[in-house]
PDB file of C-alpha atoms in Angstrom:
ATOM      1  CA  MET M  19       0.000   0.000   0.000  1.00  0.00           C
ATOM      2  CA  ALA M  20       1.308   3.456  -0.903  1.00  0.00           C
ATOM      3  CA  ARG M  21       2.192   5.855   1.891  1.00  0.00           C
ATOM      4  CA  ALA M  22       0.018   8.971   2.117  1.00  0.00           C
ATOM      5  CA  ILE M  23       1.838  12.155   1.164  1.00  0.00           C
ATOM      6  CA  VAL M  24      -0.705  14.591   2.563  1.00  0.00           C
ATOM      7  CA  THR M  25      -1.645  15.449   6.112  1.00  0.00           C
ATOM      8  CA  VAL M  26      -3.949  17.894   7.869  1.00  0.00           C
ATOM      9  CA  LYS M  27      -2.148  20.678   9.686  1.00  0.00           C
ATOM     10  CA  ASN M  28      -3.922  23.714  11.182  1.00  0.00           C
ATOM     11  CA  ASN M  29      -7.152  22.708   9.360  1.00  0.00           C
ATOM     12  CA  ALA M  30      -5.391  22.725   5.974  1.00  0.00           C
ATOM     13  CA  VAL M  31      -4.356  19.799   3.799  1.00  0.00           C
ATOM     14  CA  VAL M  32      -0.623  19.956   3.101  1.00  0.00           C
ATOM     15  CA  ALA M  33       2.057  17.761   1.616  1.00  0.00           C
ATOM     16  CA  ILE M  34       5.318  17.544   3.576  1.00  0.00           C
ATOM     17  CA  SER M  35       8.574  17.704   1.629  1.00  0.00           C
ATOM     18  CA  ARG M  36      10.044  14.538   3.173  1.00  0.00           C
ATOM     19  CA  ASP M  37       6.886  12.562   2.293  1.00  0.00           C
ATOM     20  CA  VAL M  38       6.943  13.951  -1.259  1.00  0.00           C
ATOM     21  CA  ALA M  39      10.583  12.862  -1.564  1.00  0.00           C
ATOM     22  CA  ALA M  40       9.720   9.340  -0.394  1.00  0.00           C
ATOM     23  CA  TYR M  41       6.734   9.134  -2.768  1.00  0.00           C
ATOM     24  CA  PHE M  42       8.812  10.090  -5.803  1.00  0.00           C
ATOM     25  CA  GLY M  43      11.835   8.036  -4.706  1.00  0.00           C
ATOM     26  CA  ARG M  44      14.035  11.119  -4.399  1.00  0.00           C
ATOM     27  CA  ARG M  45      16.317  12.405  -1.668  1.00  0.00           C
ATOM     28  CA  ASP M  46      14.803  15.027   0.630  1.00  0.00           C
ATOM     29  CA  ASP M  47      17.555  17.538  -0.186  1.00  0.00           C
ATOM     30  CA  TYR M  48      16.733  17.187  -3.905  1.00  0.00           C
ATOM     31  CA  VAL M  49      13.096  18.079  -3.248  1.00  0.00           C
ATOM     32  CA  LEU M  50      14.120  21.052  -1.086  1.00  0.00           C
ATOM     33  CA  GLN M  51      16.455  22.254  -3.848  1.00  0.00           C
ATOM     34  CA  ALA M  52      13.615  21.975  -6.377  1.00  0.00           C
ATOM     35  CA  ILE M  53      11.360  24.028  -4.074  1.00  0.00           C
ATOM     36  CA  ASP M  54      14.082  26.667  -3.696  1.00  0.00           C
ATOM     37  CA  SER M  55      14.372  26.991  -7.471  1.00  0.00           C
ATOM     38  CA  LEU M  56      10.673  27.818  -7.943  1.00  0.00           C
ATOM     39  CA  ASP M  57       9.708  31.391  -8.806  1.00  0.00           C
ATOM     40  CA  PRO M  58       8.189  33.880  -8.187  1.00  0.00           C
ATOM     41  CA  ALA M  59       8.809  34.427  -4.500  1.00  0.00           C
ATOM     42  CA  GLU M  60       5.230  35.576  -3.849  1.00  0.00           C
ATOM     43  CA  PHE M  61       3.817  32.256  -5.101  1.00  0.00           C
ATOM     44  CA  ALA M  62       6.325  30.407  -2.940  1.00  0.00           C
ATOM     45  CA  SER M  63       5.439  32.381   0.179  1.00  0.00           C
ATOM     46  CA  LEU M  64       1.749  31.558  -0.291  1.00  0.00           C
ATOM     47  CA  ASN M  65       2.199  27.866  -1.071  1.00  0.00           C
ATOM     48  CA  PHE M  66       5.292  26.741   0.846  1.00  0.00           C
ATOM     49  CA  GLN M  67       5.861  27.018   4.600  1.00  0.00           C
ATOM     50  CA  GLU M  68       9.331  26.189   5.897  1.00  0.00           C
ATOM     51  CA  TRP M  69       9.918  24.759   9.362  1.00  0.00           C
ATOM     52  CA  HIS M  70      12.597  22.744  11.155  1.00  0.00           C
ATOM     53  CA  ARG M  71      12.260  19.439  12.964  1.00  0.00           C
ATOM     54  CA  ASP M  72      14.720  17.589  15.168  1.00  0.00           C
ATOM     55  CA  HIS M  73      17.211  15.405  13.330  1.00  0.00           C
ATOM     56  CA  PRO M  74      16.295  11.742  13.892  1.00  0.00           C
ATOM     57  CA  THR M  75      19.830  10.632  14.840  1.00  0.00           C
ATOM     58  CA  VAL M  76      21.957  13.710  15.597  1.00  0.00           C
ATOM     59  CA  ARG M  77      21.039  15.320  18.897  1.00  0.00           C
ATOM     60  CA  GLY M  78      20.812  19.100  18.810  1.00  0.00           C
ATOM     61  CA  ARG M  79      20.624  19.259  15.006  1.00  0.00           C
ATOM     62  CA  THR M  80      17.529  20.243  13.047  1.00  0.00           C
ATOM     63  CA  VAL M  81      16.401  19.305   9.565  1.00  0.00           C
ATOM     64  CA  ARG M  82      14.707  21.742   7.188  1.00  0.00           C
ATOM     65  CA  THR M  83      11.229  20.650   6.091  1.00  0.00           C
ATOM     66  CA  VAL M  84       8.611  22.367   3.923  1.00  0.00           C
ATOM     67  CA  ASP M  85       4.822  22.077   4.011  1.00  0.00           C
ATOM     68  CA  MET M  86       3.124  22.809   0.690  1.00  0.00           C
ATOM     69  CA  THR M  87      -0.402  23.476  -0.507  1.00  0.00           C
ATOM     70  CA  ARG M  88      -2.015  21.530  -3.338  1.00  0.00           C
ATOM     71  CA  ASP M  89      -0.943  24.222  -5.813  1.00  0.00           C
ATOM     72  CA  GLY M  90       2.604  24.174  -4.484  1.00  0.00           C
ATOM     73  CA  PHE M  91       2.748  20.391  -4.657  1.00  0.00           C
ATOM     74  CA  THR M  92       1.378  20.383  -8.203  1.00  0.00           C
ATOM     75  CA  LEU M  93       3.915  22.937  -9.402  1.00  0.00           C
ATOM     76  CA  LEU M  94       6.753  21.025  -7.758  1.00  0.00           C
ATOM     77  CA  ALA M  95       5.614  17.680  -9.188  1.00  0.00           C
ATOM     78  CA  MET M  96       5.467  19.140 -12.710  1.00  0.00           C
ATOM     79  CA  GLY M  97       9.248  19.429 -12.557  1.00  0.00           C
ATOM     80  CA  PHE M  98       9.655  15.710 -11.861  1.00  0.00           C
ATOM     81  CA  THR M  99       9.608  12.929 -14.425  1.00  0.00           C
ATOM     82  CA  GLY M 100       8.324   9.385 -14.398  1.00  0.00           C
ATOM     83  CA  ALA M 101       5.036   7.564 -14.025  1.00  0.00           C
ATOM     84  CA  LYS M 102       4.161   9.034 -10.628  1.00  0.00           C
ATOM     85  CA  ALA M 103       4.753  12.599 -11.865  1.00  0.00           C
ATOM     86  CA  LEU M 104       2.544  11.891 -14.883  1.00  0.00           C
ATOM     87  CA  GLN M 105      -0.195  10.568 -12.606  1.00  0.00           C
ATOM     88  CA  VAL M 106      -0.012  13.749 -10.502  1.00  0.00           C
ATOM     89  CA  ALA M 107      -0.300  15.859 -13.670  1.00  0.00           C
ATOM     90  CA  LYS M 108      -3.346  13.912 -14.851  1.00  0.00           C
ATOM     91  CA  THR M 109      -5.030  14.132 -11.457  1.00  0.00           C
ATOM     92  CA  SER M 110      -4.295  17.841 -11.180  1.00  0.00           C
ATOM     93  CA  ALA M 111      -5.732  18.547 -14.636  1.00  0.00           C
ATOM     94  CA  HIS M 112      -8.823  16.496 -13.814  1.00  0.00           C
ATOM     95  CA  ASN M 113      -9.348  18.247 -10.468  1.00  0.00           C
ATOM     96  CA  SER M 114      -8.769  21.750 -11.817  1.00  0.00           C
ATOM     97  CA  GLY M 115     -11.459  21.111 -14.424  1.00  0.00           C
ATOM     98  CA  LYS M 116     -13.877  20.206 -11.651  1.00  0.00           C
ATOM     99  CA  ASP M 117     -12.936  23.309  -9.669  1.00  0.00           C
ATOM    100  CA  ARG M 118     -13.633  25.582 -12.639  1.00  0.00           C
ATOM    101  CA  SER M 119     -17.072  24.073 -13.182  1.00  0.00           C
ATOM    102  CA  LEU M 120     -18.035  25.011  -9.623  1.00  0.00           C
ATOM    103  CA  THR M 121     -16.967  28.633 -10.057  1.00  0.00           C
ATOM    104  CA  PRO M 122     -19.739  31.038 -11.107  1.00  0.00           C
TER     105      PRO M 122
END
């Protein structure tokens, strides 16, 4: 069974960078670098929230982690390749079509 890559945090559904990395089979630092390369800064500030968690094995050290909205996750995933990235693109296109039909 596939591991969930979204969680509810402060009443919002977010994807966590380390879970996104695991889902796509990438290293966490690669995903963080991809997030850092996204532009413009205003979009990033609205869709990505950085925080630090304790390192799992090194006491006193923290690890950078990023929470992202659905839009942030979609934009990030568009930069990846492979079957899982294609599935995300298809799902995103399908869902955005539904969202538009609900808008007056």
